[in-house]
């Protein structure tokens, strides 16, 4: 039986534990169970986060094993090896694919109706692999998706808001494609409170140059590398993004988020998993909204999808 407020997190390293903490602070769910190969680490993280509950929202946080995932509405998968300094997300592929071939069947054995949210990098390919494994076990594909470019989109909006002097919540912009080097910032569709970017800048007398665009593009695209070089890992941003995604599922909010999910075709590339704006609710991905891209953006998205498709093919999928 599904328990509406029960959430599982498989992998209690930096990302998994930070996601759990963000859920507690945001008040997402009523119970979180942490599962990890390192049981001592999972128990320590669960205890530490549980002690924050009196300062946030009523919730039960505990460590467990795969059988304790029974009844979970959502299971977030952060298990896998960490990205090394200078290592691209795609270079993580072979190392993490082996982990998932063991982990995903064990999750679905005990939580066959759970929505699976993948965060492990390279997230697009790991999500495609998860959906493939889940499909073989009878899980509907729409219930399997990844964090995609949810964090990249947040970075894009944050940097734009800072440049324009606007609350990022009122900046509407998306990053699509691979969560990685080939991702595409969709400048042509940026709006501020419903006003196109160029019109907004003209109305307020803001100078926004091609150099400004290039700087923001570089900061969004290289953010993870810079953070990893400085402190070894990224986790606050993605942890918060995962809390937001899980909230949309738990509460059936029907939010539009740039998550990644298996898609029949993306600008001519077939059977690929990349991020696009998608409607996310209680049953997972409910709809996908292709963007009205400029010719340059469309070509860039095709290149991005082709890179991901090539990596998926290398797994024999």
PDB file of N, CA and C in Angstrom, residues 252-295:
ATOM      1  N   UNK A 252       0.997  16.246  -5.629  1.00  0.00           N
ATOM      2  CA  UNK A 252       0.348  16.268  -6.947  1.00  0.00           C
ATOM      3  C   UNK A 252       0.150  17.711  -7.422  1.00  0.00           C
ATOM      4  N   UNK A 253       1.242  18.479  -7.393  1.00  0.00           N
ATOM      5  CA  UNK A 253       1.149  19.911  -7.679  1.00  0.00           C
ATOM      6  C   UNK A 253       1.045  20.240  -9.162  1.00  0.00           C
ATOM      7  N   UNK A 254       1.410  19.299 -10.022  1.00  0.00           N
ATOM      8  CA  UNK A 254       1.364  19.531 -11.465  1.00  0.00           C
ATOM      9  C   UNK A 254       2.222  20.753 -11.826  1.00  0.00           C
ATOM     10  N   UNK A 255       3.473  20.686 -11.402  1.00  0.00           N
ATOM     11  CA  UNK A 255       4.435  21.764 -11.645  1.00  0.00           C
ATOM     12  C   UNK A 255       5.163  21.533 -12.963  1.00  0.00           C
ATOM     13  N   UNK A 256       5.571  22.619 -13.597  1.00  0.00           N
ATOM     14  CA  UNK A 256       6.377  22.511 -14.814  1.00  0.00           C
ATOM     15  C   UNK A 256       7.846  22.642 -14.412  1.00  0.00           C
ATOM     16  N   UNK A 257       8.577  21.547 -14.574  1.00  0.00           N
ATOM     17  CA  UNK A 257       9.971  21.466 -14.167  1.00  0.00           C
ATOM     18  C   UNK A 257      10.802  20.868 -15.299  1.00  0.00           C
ATOM     19  N   UNK A 258      12.057  21.271 -15.398  1.00  0.00           N
ATOM     20  CA  UNK A 258      12.898  20.740 -16.478  1.00  0.00           C
ATOM     21  C   UNK A 258      13.576  19.443 -16.031  1.00  0.00           C
ATOM     22  N   UNK A 259      12.760  18.431 -15.831  1.00  0.00           N
ATOM     23  CA  UNK A 259      13.273  17.103 -15.487  1.00  0.00           C
ATOM     24  C   UNK A 259      13.560  16.336 -16.774  1.00  0.00           C
ATOM     25  N   UNK A 260      14.336  15.269 -16.650  1.00  0.00           N
ATOM     26  CA  UNK A 260      14.611  14.430 -17.813  1.00  0.00           C
ATOM     27  C   UNK A 260      13.803  13.140 -17.723  1.00  0.00           C
ATOM     28  N   UNK A 261      13.369  12.662 -18.865  1.00  0.00           N
ATOM     29  CA  UNK A 261      12.555  11.447 -18.927  1.00  0.00           C
ATOM     30  C   UNK A 261      12.691  10.836 -20.320  1.00  0.00           C
ATOM     31  N   UNK A 262      12.496   9.524 -20.446  1.00  0.00           N
ATOM     32  CA  UNK A 262      12.555   8.898 -21.771  1.00  0.00           C
ATOM     33  C   UNK A 262      11.540   9.544 -22.709  1.00  0.00           C
ATOM     34  N   UNK A 263      12.000   9.902 -23.901  1.00  0.00           N
ATOM     35  CA  UNK A 263      11.171  10.613 -24.866  1.00  0.00           C
ATOM     36  C   UNK A 263      11.316   9.951 -26.227  1.00  0.00           C
ATOM     37  N   UNK A 264      10.202   9.783 -26.914  1.00  0.00           N
ATOM     38  CA  UNK A 264      10.214   9.078 -28.194  1.00  0.00           C
ATOM     39  C   UNK A 264      11.108   9.764 -29.211  1.00  0.00           C
ATOM     40  N   UNK A 265      11.059  11.098 -29.250  1.00  0.00           N
ATOM     41  CA  UNK A 265      11.895  11.833 -30.209  1.00  0.00           C
ATOM     42  C   UNK A 265      12.135  13.250 -29.706  1.00  0.00           C
ATOM     43  N   UNK A 266      13.367  13.701 -29.829  1.00  0.00           N
ATOM     44  CA  UNK A 266      13.736  15.078 -29.491  1.00  0.00           C
ATOM     45  C   UNK A 266      14.517  15.639 -30.673  1.00  0.00           C
ATOM     46  N   UNK A 267      13.935  16.581 -31.374  1.00  0.00           N
ATOM     47  CA  UNK A 267      14.494  17.204 -32.586  1.00  0.00           C
ATOM     48  C   UNK A 267      15.222  16.185 -33.473  1.00  0.00           C
ATOM     49  N   UNK A 268      14.525  15.118 -33.794  1.00  0.00           N
ATOM     50  CA  UNK A 268      15.040  14.120 -34.722  1.00  0.00           C
ATOM     51  C   UNK A 268      15.838  12.997 -34.098  1.00  0.00           C
ATOM     52  N   UNK A 269      16.170  13.099 -32.821  1.00  0.00           N
ATOM     53  CA  UNK A 269      16.907  12.050 -32.120  1.00  0.00           C
ATOM     54  C   UNK A 269      15.890  11.172 -31.405  1.00  0.00           C
ATOM     55  N   UNK A 270      15.868   9.901 -31.732  1.00  0.00           N
ATOM     56  CA  UNK A 270      14.833   9.007 -31.232  1.00  0.00           C
ATOM     57  C   UNK A 270      15.266   8.284 -29.959  1.00  0.00           C
ATOM     58  N   UNK A 271      14.245   7.976 -29.135  1.00  0.00           N
ATOM     59  CA  UNK A 271      14.429   7.176 -27.926  1.00  0.00           C
ATOM     60  C   UNK A 271      15.593   7.699 -27.089  1.00  0.00           C
ATOM     61  N   UNK A 272      15.408   8.888 -26.537  1.00  0.00           N
ATOM     62  CA  UNK A 272      16.477   9.532 -25.789  1.00  0.00           C
ATOM     63  C   UNK A 272      15.908  10.155 -24.519  1.00  0.00           C
ATOM     64  N   UNK A 273      16.752  10.335 -23.534  1.00  0.00           N
ATOM     65  CA  UNK A 273      16.349  10.954 -22.276  1.00  0.00           C
ATOM     66  C   UNK A 273      17.162  12.224 -22.064  1.00  0.00           C
ATOM     67  N   UNK A 274      16.499  13.364 -22.182  1.00  0.00           N
ATOM     68  CA  UNK A 274      17.100  14.663 -21.891  1.00  0.00           C
ATOM     69  C   UNK A 274      16.057  15.513 -21.183  1.00  0.00           C
ATOM     70  N   UNK A 275      16.497  16.640 -20.676  1.00  0.00           N
ATOM     71  CA  UNK A 275      15.582  17.525 -19.948  1.00  0.00           C
ATOM     72  C   UNK A 275      14.815  18.437 -20.902  1.00  0.00           C
ATOM     73  N   UNK A 276      13.530  18.537 -20.640  1.00  0.00           N
ATOM     74  CA  UNK A 276      12.635  19.471 -21.308  1.00  0.00           C
ATOM     75  C   UNK A 276      11.628  19.937 -20.259  1.00  0.00           C
ATOM     76  N   UNK A 277      10.956  21.065 -20.480  1.00  0.00           N
ATOM     77  CA  UNK A 277       9.901  21.436 -19.532  1.00  0.00           C
ATOM     78  C   UNK A 277       8.805  20.370 -19.533  1.00  0.00           C
ATOM     79  N   UNK A 278       8.517  19.828 -18.354  1.00  0.00           N
ATOM     80  CA  UNK A 278       7.547  18.744 -18.248  1.00  0.00           C
ATOM     81  C   UNK A 278       6.611  19.003 -17.077  1.00  0.00           C
ATOM     82  N   UNK A 279       5.381  18.521 -17.230  1.00  0.00           N
ATOM     83  CA  UNK A 279       4.379  18.635 -16.174  1.00  0.00           C
ATOM     84  C   UNK A 279       4.566  17.463 -15.219  1.00  0.00           C
ATOM     85  N   UNK A 280       4.860  17.775 -13.956  1.00  0.00           N
ATOM     86  CA  UNK A 280       5.159  16.745 -12.959  1.00  0.00           C
ATOM     87  C   UNK A 280       4.103  16.761 -11.865  1.00  0.00           C
ATOM     88  N   UNK A 281       3.513  15.577 -11.604  1.00  0.00           N
ATOM     89  CA  UNK A 281       2.490  15.456 -10.574  1.00  0.00           C
ATOM     90  C   UNK A 281       2.568  14.116  -9.877  1.00  0.00           C
ATOM     91  N   UNK A 282       1.481  13.710  -9.284  1.00  0.00           N
ATOM     92  CA  UNK A 282       1.458  12.510  -8.478  1.00  0.00           C
ATOM     93  C   UNK A 282       1.814  11.237  -9.207  1.00  0.00           C
ATOM     94  N   UNK A 283       1.546  11.170 -10.511  1.00  0.00           N
ATOM     95  CA  UNK A 283       1.862   9.970 -11.292  1.00  0.00           C
ATOM     96  C   UNK A 283       3.195  10.076 -12.019  1.00  0.00           C
ATOM     97  N   UNK A 284       3.937  11.126 -11.729  1.00  0.00           N
ATOM     98  CA  UNK A 284       5.221  11.311 -12.395  1.00  0.00           C
ATOM     99  C   UNK A 284       5.129  12.348 -13.485  1.00  0.00           C
ATOM    100  N   UNK A 285       5.726  12.064 -14.648  1.00  0.00           N
ATOM    101  CA  UNK A 285       5.687  12.992 -15.775  1.00  0.00           C
ATOM    102  C   UNK A 285       4.361  12.832 -16.512  1.00  0.00           C
ATOM    103  N   UNK A 286       3.585  13.900 -16.534  1.00  0.00           N
ATOM    104  CA  UNK A 286       2.248  13.843 -17.121  1.00  0.00           C
ATOM    105  C   UNK A 286       2.202  14.379 -18.546  1.00  0.00           C
ATOM    106  N   UNK A 287       3.132  15.268 -18.884  1.00  0.00           N
ATOM    107  CA  UNK A 287       3.167  15.844 -20.236  1.00  0.00           C
ATOM    108  C   UNK A 287       4.520  16.494 -20.450  1.00  0.00           C
ATOM    109  N   UNK A 288       4.884  16.643 -21.725  1.00  0.00           N
ATOM    110  CA  UNK A 288       6.134  17.301 -22.102  1.00  0.00           C
ATOM    111  C   UNK A 288       5.810  18.464 -23.025  1.00  0.00           C
ATOM    112  N   UNK A 289       6.507  19.584 -22.830  1.00  0.00           N
ATOM    113  CA  UNK A 289       6.231  20.795 -23.604  1.00  0.00           C
ATOM    114  C   UNK A 289       7.465  21.184 -24.421  1.00  0.00           C
ATOM    115  N   UNK A 290       7.500  20.811 -25.696  1.00  0.00           N
ATOM    116  CA  UNK A 290       8.622  21.220 -26.551  1.00  0.00           C
ATOM    117  C   UNK A 290       8.683  22.752 -26.622  1.00  0.00           C
ATOM    118  N   UNK A 291       9.889  23.287 -26.585  1.00  0.00           N
ATOM    119  CA  UNK A 291      10.076  24.732 -26.629  1.00  0.00           C
ATOM    120  C   UNK A 291      10.057  25.250 -28.062  1.00  0.00           C
ATOM    121  N   UNK A 292       9.643  26.505 -28.214  1.00  0.00           N
ATOM    122  CA  UNK A 292       9.745  27.183 -29.501  1.00  0.00           C
ATOM    123  C   UNK A 292      11.154  27.766 -29.574  1.00  0.00           C
ATOM    124  N   UNK A 293      12.068  26.998 -30.130  1.00  0.00           N
ATOM    125  CA  UNK A 293      13.474  27.366 -30.116  1.00  0.00           C
ATOM    126  C   UNK A 293      13.872  28.147 -31.364  1.00  0.00           C
ATOM    127  N   UNK A 294      14.920  28.942 -31.221  1.00  0.00           N
ATOM    128  CA  UNK A 294      15.523  29.565 -32.388  1.00  0.00           C
ATOM    129  C   UNK A 294      16.251  28.477 -33.175  1.00  0.00           C
ATOM    130  N   UNK A 295      16.567  28.724 -34.452  1.00  0.00           N
ATOM    131  CA  UNK A 295      17.287  27.702 -35.228  1.00  0.00           C
ATOM    132  C   UNK A 295      18.601  27.286 -34.564  1.00  0.00           C
TER     133      UNK A 295
END
